[in-house]
XYZ file of C-alpha atoms in Angstrom:
571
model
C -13.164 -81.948 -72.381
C -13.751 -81.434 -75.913
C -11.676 -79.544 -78.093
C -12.042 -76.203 -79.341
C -11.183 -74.412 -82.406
C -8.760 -71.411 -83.309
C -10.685 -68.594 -82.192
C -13.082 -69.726 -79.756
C -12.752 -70.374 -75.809
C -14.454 -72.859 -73.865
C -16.608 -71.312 -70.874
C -14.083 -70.188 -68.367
C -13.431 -68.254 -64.774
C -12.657 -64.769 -64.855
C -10.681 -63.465 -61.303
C -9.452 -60.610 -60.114
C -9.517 -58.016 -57.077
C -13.323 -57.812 -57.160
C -13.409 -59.872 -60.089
C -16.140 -61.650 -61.865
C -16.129 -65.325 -63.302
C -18.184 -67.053 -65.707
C -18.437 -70.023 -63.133
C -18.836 -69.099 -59.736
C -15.757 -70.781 -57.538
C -17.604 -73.022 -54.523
C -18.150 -71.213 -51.298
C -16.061 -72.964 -48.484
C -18.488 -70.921 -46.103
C -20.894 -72.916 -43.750
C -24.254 -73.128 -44.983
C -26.789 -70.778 -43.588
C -28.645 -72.627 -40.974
C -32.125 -73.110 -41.622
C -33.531 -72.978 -45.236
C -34.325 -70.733 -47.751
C -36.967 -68.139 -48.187
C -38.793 -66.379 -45.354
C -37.100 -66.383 -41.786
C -38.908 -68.300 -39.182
C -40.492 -65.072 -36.944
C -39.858 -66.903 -33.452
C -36.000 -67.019 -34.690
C -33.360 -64.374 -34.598
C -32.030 -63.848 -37.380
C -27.973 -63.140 -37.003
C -27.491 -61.696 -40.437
C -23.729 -61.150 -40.868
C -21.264 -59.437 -43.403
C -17.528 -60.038 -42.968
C -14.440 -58.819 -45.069
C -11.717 -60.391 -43.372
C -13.122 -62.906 -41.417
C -13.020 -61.388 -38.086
C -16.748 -61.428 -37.987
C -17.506 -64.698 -40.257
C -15.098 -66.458 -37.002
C -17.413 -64.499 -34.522
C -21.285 -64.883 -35.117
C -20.376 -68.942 -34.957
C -20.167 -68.236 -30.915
C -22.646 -65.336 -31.015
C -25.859 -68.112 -31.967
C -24.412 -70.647 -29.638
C -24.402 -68.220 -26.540
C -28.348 -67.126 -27.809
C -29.248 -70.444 -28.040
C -27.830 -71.411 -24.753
C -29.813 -68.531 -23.086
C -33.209 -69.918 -25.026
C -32.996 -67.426 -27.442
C -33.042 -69.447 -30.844
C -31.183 -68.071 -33.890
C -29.377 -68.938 -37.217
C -26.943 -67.117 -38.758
C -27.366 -66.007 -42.460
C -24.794 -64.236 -45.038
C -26.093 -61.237 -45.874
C -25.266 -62.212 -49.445
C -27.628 -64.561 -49.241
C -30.732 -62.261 -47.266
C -34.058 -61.288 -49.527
C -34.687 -57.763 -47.448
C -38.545 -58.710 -48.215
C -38.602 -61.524 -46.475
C -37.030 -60.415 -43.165
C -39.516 -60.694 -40.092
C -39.340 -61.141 -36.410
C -36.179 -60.159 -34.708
C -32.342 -59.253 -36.532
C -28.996 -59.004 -35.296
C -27.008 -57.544 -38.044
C -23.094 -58.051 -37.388
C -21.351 -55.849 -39.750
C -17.913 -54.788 -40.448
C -16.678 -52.270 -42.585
C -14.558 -51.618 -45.405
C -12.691 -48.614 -46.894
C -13.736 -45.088 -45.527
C -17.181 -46.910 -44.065
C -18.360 -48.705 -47.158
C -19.936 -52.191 -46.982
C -18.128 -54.909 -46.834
C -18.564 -57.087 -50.516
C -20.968 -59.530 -48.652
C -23.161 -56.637 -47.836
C -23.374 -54.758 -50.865
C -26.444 -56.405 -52.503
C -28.045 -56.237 -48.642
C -27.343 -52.361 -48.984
C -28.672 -51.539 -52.362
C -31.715 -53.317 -51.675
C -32.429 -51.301 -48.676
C -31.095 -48.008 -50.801
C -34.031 -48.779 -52.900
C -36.686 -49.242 -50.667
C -35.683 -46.138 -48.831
C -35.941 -44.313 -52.474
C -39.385 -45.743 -52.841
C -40.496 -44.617 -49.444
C -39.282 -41.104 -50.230
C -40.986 -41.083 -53.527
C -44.340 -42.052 -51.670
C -43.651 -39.482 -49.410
C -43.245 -36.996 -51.554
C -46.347 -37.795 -53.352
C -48.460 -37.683 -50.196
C -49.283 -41.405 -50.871
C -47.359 -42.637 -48.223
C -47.930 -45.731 -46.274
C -46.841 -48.029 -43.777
C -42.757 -47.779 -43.538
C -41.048 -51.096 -45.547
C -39.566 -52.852 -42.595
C -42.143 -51.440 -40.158
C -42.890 -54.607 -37.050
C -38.845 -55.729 -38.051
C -37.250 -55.323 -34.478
C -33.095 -55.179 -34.607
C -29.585 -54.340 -33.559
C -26.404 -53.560 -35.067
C -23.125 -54.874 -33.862
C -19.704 -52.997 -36.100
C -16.872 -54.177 -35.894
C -13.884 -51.691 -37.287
C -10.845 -49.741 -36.193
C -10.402 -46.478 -34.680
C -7.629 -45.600 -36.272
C -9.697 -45.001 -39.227
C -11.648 -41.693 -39.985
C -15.639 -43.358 -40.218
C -15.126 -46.129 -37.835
C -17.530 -48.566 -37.830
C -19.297 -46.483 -40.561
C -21.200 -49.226 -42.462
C -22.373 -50.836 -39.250
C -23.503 -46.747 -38.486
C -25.248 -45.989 -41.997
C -27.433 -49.940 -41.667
C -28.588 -48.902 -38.245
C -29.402 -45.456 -39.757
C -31.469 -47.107 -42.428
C -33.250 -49.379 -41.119
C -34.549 -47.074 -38.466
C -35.745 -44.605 -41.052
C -37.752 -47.866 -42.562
C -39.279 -48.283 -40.382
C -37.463 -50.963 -38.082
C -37.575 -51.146 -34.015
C -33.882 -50.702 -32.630
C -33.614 -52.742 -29.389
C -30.734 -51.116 -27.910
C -28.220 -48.920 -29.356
C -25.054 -50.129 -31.634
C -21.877 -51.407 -29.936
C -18.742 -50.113 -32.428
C -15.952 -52.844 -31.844
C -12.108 -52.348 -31.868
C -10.132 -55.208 -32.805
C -9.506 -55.981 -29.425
C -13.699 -56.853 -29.891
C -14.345 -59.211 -27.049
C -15.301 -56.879 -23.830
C -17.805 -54.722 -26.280
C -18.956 -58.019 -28.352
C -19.453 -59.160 -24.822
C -21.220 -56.396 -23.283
C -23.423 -56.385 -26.539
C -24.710 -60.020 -27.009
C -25.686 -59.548 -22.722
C -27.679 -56.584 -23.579
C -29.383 -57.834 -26.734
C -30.196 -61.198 -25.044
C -32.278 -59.121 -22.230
C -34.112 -56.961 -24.509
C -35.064 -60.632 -25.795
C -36.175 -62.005 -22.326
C -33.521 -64.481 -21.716
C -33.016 -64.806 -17.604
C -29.665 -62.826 -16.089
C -28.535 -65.358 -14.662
C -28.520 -67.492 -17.637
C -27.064 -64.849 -19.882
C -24.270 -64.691 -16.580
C -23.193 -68.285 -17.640
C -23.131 -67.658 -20.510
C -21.257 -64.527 -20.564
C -18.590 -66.370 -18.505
C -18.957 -69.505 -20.541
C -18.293 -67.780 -23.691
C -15.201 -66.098 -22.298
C -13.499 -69.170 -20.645
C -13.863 -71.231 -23.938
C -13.148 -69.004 -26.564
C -10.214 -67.924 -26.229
C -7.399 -66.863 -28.946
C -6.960 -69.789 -31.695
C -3.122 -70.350 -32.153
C -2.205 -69.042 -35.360
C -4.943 -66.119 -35.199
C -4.483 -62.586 -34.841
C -4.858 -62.459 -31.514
C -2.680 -64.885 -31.145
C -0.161 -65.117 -34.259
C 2.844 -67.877 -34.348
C 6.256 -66.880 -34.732
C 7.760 -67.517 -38.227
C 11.565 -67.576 -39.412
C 12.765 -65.805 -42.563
C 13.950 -68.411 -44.826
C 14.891 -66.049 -47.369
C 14.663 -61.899 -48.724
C 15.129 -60.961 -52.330
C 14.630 -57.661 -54.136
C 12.746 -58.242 -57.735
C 13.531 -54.575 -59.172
C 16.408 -53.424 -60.517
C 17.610 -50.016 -60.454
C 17.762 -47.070 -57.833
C 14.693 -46.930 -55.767
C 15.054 -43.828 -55.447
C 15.466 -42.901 -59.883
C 12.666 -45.853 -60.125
C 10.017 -45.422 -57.736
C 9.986 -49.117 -57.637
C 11.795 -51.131 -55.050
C 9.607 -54.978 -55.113
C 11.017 -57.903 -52.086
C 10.001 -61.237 -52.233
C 9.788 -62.779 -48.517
C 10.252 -66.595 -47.641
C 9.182 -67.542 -44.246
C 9.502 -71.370 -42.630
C 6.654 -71.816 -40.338
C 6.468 -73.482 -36.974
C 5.069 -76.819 -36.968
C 2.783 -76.570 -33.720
C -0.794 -77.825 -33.278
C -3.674 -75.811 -33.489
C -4.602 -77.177 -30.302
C -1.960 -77.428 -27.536
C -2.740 -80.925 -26.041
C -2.976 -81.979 -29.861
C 0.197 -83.610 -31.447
C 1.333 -82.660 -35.070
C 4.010 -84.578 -37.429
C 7.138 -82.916 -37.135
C 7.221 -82.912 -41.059
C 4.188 -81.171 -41.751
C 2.569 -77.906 -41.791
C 0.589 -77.621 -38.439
C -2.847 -76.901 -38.502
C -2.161 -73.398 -36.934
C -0.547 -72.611 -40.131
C -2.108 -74.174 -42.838
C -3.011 -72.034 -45.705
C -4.907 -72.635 -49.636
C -3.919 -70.792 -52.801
C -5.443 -67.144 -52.283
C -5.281 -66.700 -48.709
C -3.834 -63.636 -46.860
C -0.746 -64.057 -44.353
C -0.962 -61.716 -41.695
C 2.063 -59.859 -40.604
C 2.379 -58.088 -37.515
C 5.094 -55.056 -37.969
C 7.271 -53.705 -35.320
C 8.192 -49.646 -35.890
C 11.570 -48.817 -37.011
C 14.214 -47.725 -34.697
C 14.702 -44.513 -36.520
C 10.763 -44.466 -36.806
C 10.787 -44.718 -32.673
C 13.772 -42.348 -31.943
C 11.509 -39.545 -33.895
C 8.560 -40.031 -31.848
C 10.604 -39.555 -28.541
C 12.558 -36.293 -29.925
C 8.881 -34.650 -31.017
C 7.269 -35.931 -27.521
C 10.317 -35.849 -25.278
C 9.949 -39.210 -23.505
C 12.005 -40.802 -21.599
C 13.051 -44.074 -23.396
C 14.135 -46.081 -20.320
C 10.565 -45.085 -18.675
C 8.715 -48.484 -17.602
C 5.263 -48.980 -19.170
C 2.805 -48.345 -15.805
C 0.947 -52.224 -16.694
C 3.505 -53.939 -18.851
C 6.660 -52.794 -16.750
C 8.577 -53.309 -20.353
C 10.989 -49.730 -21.394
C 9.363 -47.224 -23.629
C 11.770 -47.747 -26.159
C 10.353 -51.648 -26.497
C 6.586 -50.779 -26.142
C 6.782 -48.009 -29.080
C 7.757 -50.859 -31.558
C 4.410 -51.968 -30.950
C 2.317 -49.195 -31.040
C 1.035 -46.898 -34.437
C 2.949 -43.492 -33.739
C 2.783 -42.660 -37.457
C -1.361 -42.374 -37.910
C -2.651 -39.106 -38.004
C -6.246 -40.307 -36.304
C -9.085 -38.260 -35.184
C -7.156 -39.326 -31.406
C -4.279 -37.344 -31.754
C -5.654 -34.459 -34.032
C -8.337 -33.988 -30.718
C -5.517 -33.791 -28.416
C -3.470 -31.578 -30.802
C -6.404 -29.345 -31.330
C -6.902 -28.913 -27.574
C -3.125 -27.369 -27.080
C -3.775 -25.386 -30.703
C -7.310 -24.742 -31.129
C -6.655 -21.934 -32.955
C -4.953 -24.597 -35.427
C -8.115 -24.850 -37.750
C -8.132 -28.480 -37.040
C -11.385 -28.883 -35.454
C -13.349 -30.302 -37.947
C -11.014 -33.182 -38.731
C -11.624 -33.942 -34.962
C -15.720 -34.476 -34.832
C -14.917 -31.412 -32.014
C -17.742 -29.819 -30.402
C -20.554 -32.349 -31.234
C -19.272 -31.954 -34.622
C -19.007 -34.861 -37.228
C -15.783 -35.223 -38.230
C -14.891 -34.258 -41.945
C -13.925 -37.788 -43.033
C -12.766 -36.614 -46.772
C -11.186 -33.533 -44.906
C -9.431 -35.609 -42.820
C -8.017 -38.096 -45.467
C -6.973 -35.349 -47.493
C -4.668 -33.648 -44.321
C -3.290 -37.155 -43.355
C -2.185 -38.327 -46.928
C 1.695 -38.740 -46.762
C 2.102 -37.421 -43.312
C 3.488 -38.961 -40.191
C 1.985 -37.997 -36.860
C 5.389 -36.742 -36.263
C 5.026 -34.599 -39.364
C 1.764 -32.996 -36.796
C 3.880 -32.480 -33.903
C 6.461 -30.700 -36.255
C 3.531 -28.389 -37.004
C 1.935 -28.491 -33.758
C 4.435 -29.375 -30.717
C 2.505 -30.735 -28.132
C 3.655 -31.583 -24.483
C 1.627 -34.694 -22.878
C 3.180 -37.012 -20.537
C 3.324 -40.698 -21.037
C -0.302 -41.398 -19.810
C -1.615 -38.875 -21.875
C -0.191 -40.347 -25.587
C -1.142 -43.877 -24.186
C -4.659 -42.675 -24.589
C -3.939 -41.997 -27.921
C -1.958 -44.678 -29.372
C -3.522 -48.078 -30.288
C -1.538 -51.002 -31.443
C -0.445 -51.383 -34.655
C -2.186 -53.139 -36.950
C -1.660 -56.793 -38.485
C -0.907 -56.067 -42.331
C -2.650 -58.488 -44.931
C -0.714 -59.609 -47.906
C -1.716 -62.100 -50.763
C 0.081 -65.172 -50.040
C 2.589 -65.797 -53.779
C 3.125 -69.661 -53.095
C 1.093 -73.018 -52.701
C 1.512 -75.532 -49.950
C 1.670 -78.362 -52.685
C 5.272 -76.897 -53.050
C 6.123 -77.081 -49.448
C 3.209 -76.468 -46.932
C 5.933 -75.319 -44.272
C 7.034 -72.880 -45.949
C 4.711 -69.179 -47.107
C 5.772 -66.403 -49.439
C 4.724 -63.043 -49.504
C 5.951 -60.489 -52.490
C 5.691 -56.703 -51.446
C 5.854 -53.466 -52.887
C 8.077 -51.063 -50.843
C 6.346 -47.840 -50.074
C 8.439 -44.580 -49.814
C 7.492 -41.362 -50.064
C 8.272 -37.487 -48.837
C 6.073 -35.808 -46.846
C 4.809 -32.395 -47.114
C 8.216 -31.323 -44.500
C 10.251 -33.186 -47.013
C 11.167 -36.002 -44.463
C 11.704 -39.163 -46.548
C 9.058 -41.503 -45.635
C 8.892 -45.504 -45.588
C 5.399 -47.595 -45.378
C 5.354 -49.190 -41.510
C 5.097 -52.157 -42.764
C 6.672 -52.944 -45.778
C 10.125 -51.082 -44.176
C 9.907 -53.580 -41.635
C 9.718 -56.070 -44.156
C 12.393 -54.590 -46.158
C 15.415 -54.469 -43.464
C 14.394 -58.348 -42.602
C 17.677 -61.141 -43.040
C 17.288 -64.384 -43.336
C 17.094 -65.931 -39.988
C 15.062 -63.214 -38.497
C 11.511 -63.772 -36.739
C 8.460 -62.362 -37.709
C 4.971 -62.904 -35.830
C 2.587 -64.383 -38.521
C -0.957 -65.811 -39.093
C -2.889 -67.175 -41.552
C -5.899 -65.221 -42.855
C -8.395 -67.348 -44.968
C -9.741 -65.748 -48.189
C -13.240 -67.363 -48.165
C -14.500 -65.814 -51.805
C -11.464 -67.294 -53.976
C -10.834 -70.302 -55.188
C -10.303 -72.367 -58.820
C -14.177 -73.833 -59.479
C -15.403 -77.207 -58.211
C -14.821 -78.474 -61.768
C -10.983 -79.556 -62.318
C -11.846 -78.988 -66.441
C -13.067 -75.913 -66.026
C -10.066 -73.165 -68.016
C -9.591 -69.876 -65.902
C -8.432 -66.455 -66.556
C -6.659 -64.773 -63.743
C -6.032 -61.299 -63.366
C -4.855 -59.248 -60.533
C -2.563 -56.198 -60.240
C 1.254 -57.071 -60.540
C 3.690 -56.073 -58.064
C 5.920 -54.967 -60.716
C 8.457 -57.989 -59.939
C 8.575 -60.991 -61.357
C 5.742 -62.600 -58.985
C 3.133 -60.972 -61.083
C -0.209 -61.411 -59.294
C 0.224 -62.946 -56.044
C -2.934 -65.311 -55.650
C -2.085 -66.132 -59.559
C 1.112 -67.140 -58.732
C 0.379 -69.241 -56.094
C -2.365 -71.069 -58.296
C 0.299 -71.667 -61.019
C 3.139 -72.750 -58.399
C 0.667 -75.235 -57.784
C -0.547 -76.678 -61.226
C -4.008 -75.213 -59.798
C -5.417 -76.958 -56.629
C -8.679 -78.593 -56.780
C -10.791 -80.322 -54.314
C -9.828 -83.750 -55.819
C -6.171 -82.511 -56.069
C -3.562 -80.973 -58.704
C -4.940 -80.390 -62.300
C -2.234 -80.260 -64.654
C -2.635 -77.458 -67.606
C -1.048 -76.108 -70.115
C -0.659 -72.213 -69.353
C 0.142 -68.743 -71.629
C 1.204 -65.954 -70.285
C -0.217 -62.315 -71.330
C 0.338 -59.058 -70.084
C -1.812 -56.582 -70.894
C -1.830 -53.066 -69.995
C -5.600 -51.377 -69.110
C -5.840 -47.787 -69.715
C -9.016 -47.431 -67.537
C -10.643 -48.637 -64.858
C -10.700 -52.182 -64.166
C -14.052 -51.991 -62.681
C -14.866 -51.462 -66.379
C -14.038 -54.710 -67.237
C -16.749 -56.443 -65.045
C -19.527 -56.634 -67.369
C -19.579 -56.117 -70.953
C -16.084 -57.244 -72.118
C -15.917 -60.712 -70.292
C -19.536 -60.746 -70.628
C -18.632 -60.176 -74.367
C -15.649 -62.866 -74.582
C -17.752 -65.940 -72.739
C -21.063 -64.964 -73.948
C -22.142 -66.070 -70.130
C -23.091 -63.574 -67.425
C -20.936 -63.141 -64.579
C -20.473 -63.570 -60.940
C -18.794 -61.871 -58.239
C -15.322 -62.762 -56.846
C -13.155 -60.860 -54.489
C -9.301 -62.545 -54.826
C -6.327 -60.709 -53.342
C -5.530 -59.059 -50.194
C -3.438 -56.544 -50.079
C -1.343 -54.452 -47.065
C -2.607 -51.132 -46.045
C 0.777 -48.669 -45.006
C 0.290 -45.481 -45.634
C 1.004 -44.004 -48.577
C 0.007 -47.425 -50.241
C -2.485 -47.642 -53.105
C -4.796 -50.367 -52.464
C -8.068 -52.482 -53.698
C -9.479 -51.047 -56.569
C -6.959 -47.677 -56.366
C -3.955 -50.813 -57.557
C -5.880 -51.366 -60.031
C -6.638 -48.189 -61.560
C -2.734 -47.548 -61.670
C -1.299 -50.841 -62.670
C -0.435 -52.958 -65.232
C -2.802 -55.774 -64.922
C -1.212 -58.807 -65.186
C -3.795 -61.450 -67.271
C -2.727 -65.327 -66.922
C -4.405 -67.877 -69.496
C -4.273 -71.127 -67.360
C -6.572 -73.541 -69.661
C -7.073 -76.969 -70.771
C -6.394 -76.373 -74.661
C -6.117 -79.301 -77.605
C -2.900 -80.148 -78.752
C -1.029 -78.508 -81.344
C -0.208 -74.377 -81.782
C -1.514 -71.941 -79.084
C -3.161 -68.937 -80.027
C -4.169 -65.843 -78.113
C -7.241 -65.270 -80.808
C -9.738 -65.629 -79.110
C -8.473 -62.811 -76.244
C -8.194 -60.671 -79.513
């Protein structure tokens, strides 16, 4: 690479949480079957946005099962979908993100079909109206969310709501998946593939096909691995409780176990099940507190030792498992039927109502449901809060190591989150107070959680700027550090670099860095990139919230001549 003078900077990649670069990083997604420009009319189109993968590792099986039922189909990123050219028949496979926003692979998909709606209402308006924009486009909406969450399944909602008013035929209505997805993915796909002619019998087959052969991948969420903690530091100095600042960095040895269980695996080596890249998320599945659990019995009154009616296991034991800290649109619904004098309804969607997502947001933040039942004492028995509760959630955090330092072993590093809520009962995040009582030599249940939009570019010359929120511990950025812990991985293997550290503090928005400052510094335009993951307890700042907050932590990793280094041309 040539050499470049004091106060210039050769072309580089820009990344951080919903970042921009000045040259895109390769997509390790599948191509979109079929090729560009106007969709074939005789194929479904399975037009698919994913933020954590759930639904990227879904539609795969969805096309199969339509094309094994003679319905033909291709599956395209709607990143990659011109609204203008859709025709024919589309399945749109959504998920959602924050309080039922589109996922980052949707958002161009959405603004384009915010604008045509604003041009039909403009037409309207002016009495010129004419045919609707995506009038003969026949489709359905799959969602797939979480419950626990005030607008579930909101994006998936809002596209189905859209399209309809453009103009589009809805085959049959929208399925709204939990994460436990595959009885209403299932249900779904059989009703979509009548409404498109394929025979019962064949969809039958398929139906029971799809659910013999697809079951749980070892090492996914549904079915996570068992890791060992190898070792549990604390970052931060001081009192937590003075600082407001307690940062742990977690070690975990992973088990070396095939993928596939008839496969074998070198004893020595990181198992497929577990293998992980720079800038991918490891999953952690949390287990409640026992003083977390003992509250939730005094507030309900359950009996501990009482057997779960399916599982058989003891209360005590299944409550580790489930969210009892939540306050969800569930429980407020079966507080407000015991209170309804409480003033509660509208949190609650009661009555036919539409539940007051902001509303609802705004009572829940830093409250326990426990802090409700203070307020509110209800008395259900066991069946009743069963209905309720849903399992607690997997937790996603940024993965702060590289497997070119030892591919058996993953760490994580984690901002503690405690808080008081409104009743002044000292608070911990579910998650990352698991986290923090962990020893070394404890087991966690784990899994690996691709990040599919990061990566260092294709070219191993290519300089980079990183920046991502800090943790406030040494680890800095997570997916940073675990680029520089490995001299930056490239396709063709590790690129070695010089590398300057800068911290920089941003007094604004980092979303106001996306355009004209980087745009400014590389004098190229720029590209989107989403980086980190982050967890999601509550109480917890996350995405672009971190950001607004934080120190951002800026890491110069770049191929630079020999001689002095100078931070110029950042200047």
């Amino acid at each position: 690479m040539a050499a470049h003078g004091r106060g210039e900077l050769h072309p580089v990649l820009f990344v951080h949480l919903r970042g921009w670069c000045a040259e895109p990083c390769p997509d390790p997604r599948p191509p979109d079957d079929g090729a560009d420009g106007a969709d074939d009319a005789d194929t479904v189109s399975v037009v698919w946005a994913s933020q954590t993968g759930t639904v990227e590792e879904y539609v795969p099986g969805l096309v199969s099962s339509l094309t094994a039922v003679g319905v033909p189909a291709r599956a395209r990123c709607a990143d990659s979908v011109d609204v203008g050219k859709l025709q024919g028949t589309v399945l749109f496979v959504v998920s959602s993100t924050g309080d039922g926003d589109a996922p980052d692979m949707a958002a161009s998909l959405w603004e384009e079909l915010e604008a045509l709606q604003n041009k039909q209402d403009k037409q309207d308006a002016s009495g010129a109206a004419g045919a609707p924009a995506l009038a003969g486009l026949r489709c359905a909406v799959l969602g797939f969310g979480d419950s626990s969450y005030a607008d579930f399944c909101g994006f998936a909602r809002k596209l189905e709501d859209r399209v309809s008013a453009l103009g589009a035929e809805l085959l049959l209505p929208r399925a709204s998946c939990e994460p436990d997805f595959a009885g209403t993915a299932a249900s779904w796909f059989a009703a979509a593939a009548e409404a498109l002619g394929a025979d019962p019998d064949d969809i039958a087959r398929a139906t029971s096909s799809s659910a013999a052969s697809q079951g749980p991948a070892r090492g996914s969420r549904a079915n996570p691995v068992t890791a060992t903690v190898a070792a549990a530091s604390r970052l931060t100095g001081g009192d937590p409780g003075a600082t407001g600042r307690e940062v742990r960095r977690y070690t975990f040895t992973l088990p070396c176990l095939p993928a596939d269980a008839d496969s074998t695996t070198d004893a020595d080596s990181a198992s497929d099940a577990t293998a992980y890249s720079t800038g991918d998320a490891l999953g952690v599945l949390p287990r409640n507190r026992a003083t977390t659990v003992d509250e939730f019995l005094h507030f309900t009154g359950l009996d501990p030792a009482v057997p779960h009616p399916e599982t058989g296991q003891p209360l005590r034991e299944t409550l580790t498992r489930l969210d009892i800290t939540s306050v969800t649109p569930a429980l407020l619904e079966l507080v407000h039927r015991q209170h309804p004098d409480a003033g509660i309804d509208e949190l609650t969607g009661s009555a036919g109502n539409t539940a007051d997502t902001t509303a609802l947001r705004t009572f829940a933040y830093g409250r326990h449901l426990c802090d409700v039942l203070a307020s509110y004492p209800v008395t259900a028995d066991l069946t009743e809060w069963l209905e309720v509760l849903t399992e607690l959630r997997p937790r996603l955090y940024s993965i702060s190591s590289s497997p070119l330092a030892d591919p058996n072993q993953v760490e994580i590093t984690v901002s503690t989150v405690a808080f008081t809520s409104p009743r002044g009962a000292s608070r911990r995040g579910v998650s990352s107070g698991f986290l923090a009582e962990l020893a070394p030599g404890d087991e966690v249940e784990v899994f690996i959680k691709p990040n599919r939009s990061f990566g260092p570019p294709e070219r191993p010359d290519a300089p980079m700027i990183m920046i991502g929120p800090g943790t406030g511990g040494d680890g800095g950025s997570d997916p940073v550090a675990g680029l520089r812990q490995g001299g930056v991985v490239h396709p063709g293997g590790p690129e070695q670099r010089q590398t300057v550290d800068l911290q920089a503090v941003v007094p604004h928005r980092v979303g106001g860095l996306h355009h004209q400052p980087l745009r400014q510094l590389t004098g190229r335009p720029a590209h989107p990139v989403v980086t980190g993951q982050v967890g999601d307890d509550q109480g917890e700042v996350a995405g672009e919230n971190a950001l607004e907050q934080a120190t951002v932590a800026t890491t110069v990793a770049a191929a630079t001549p020999a001689g002095p280094q100078s931070d110029d041309a950042l200047r």
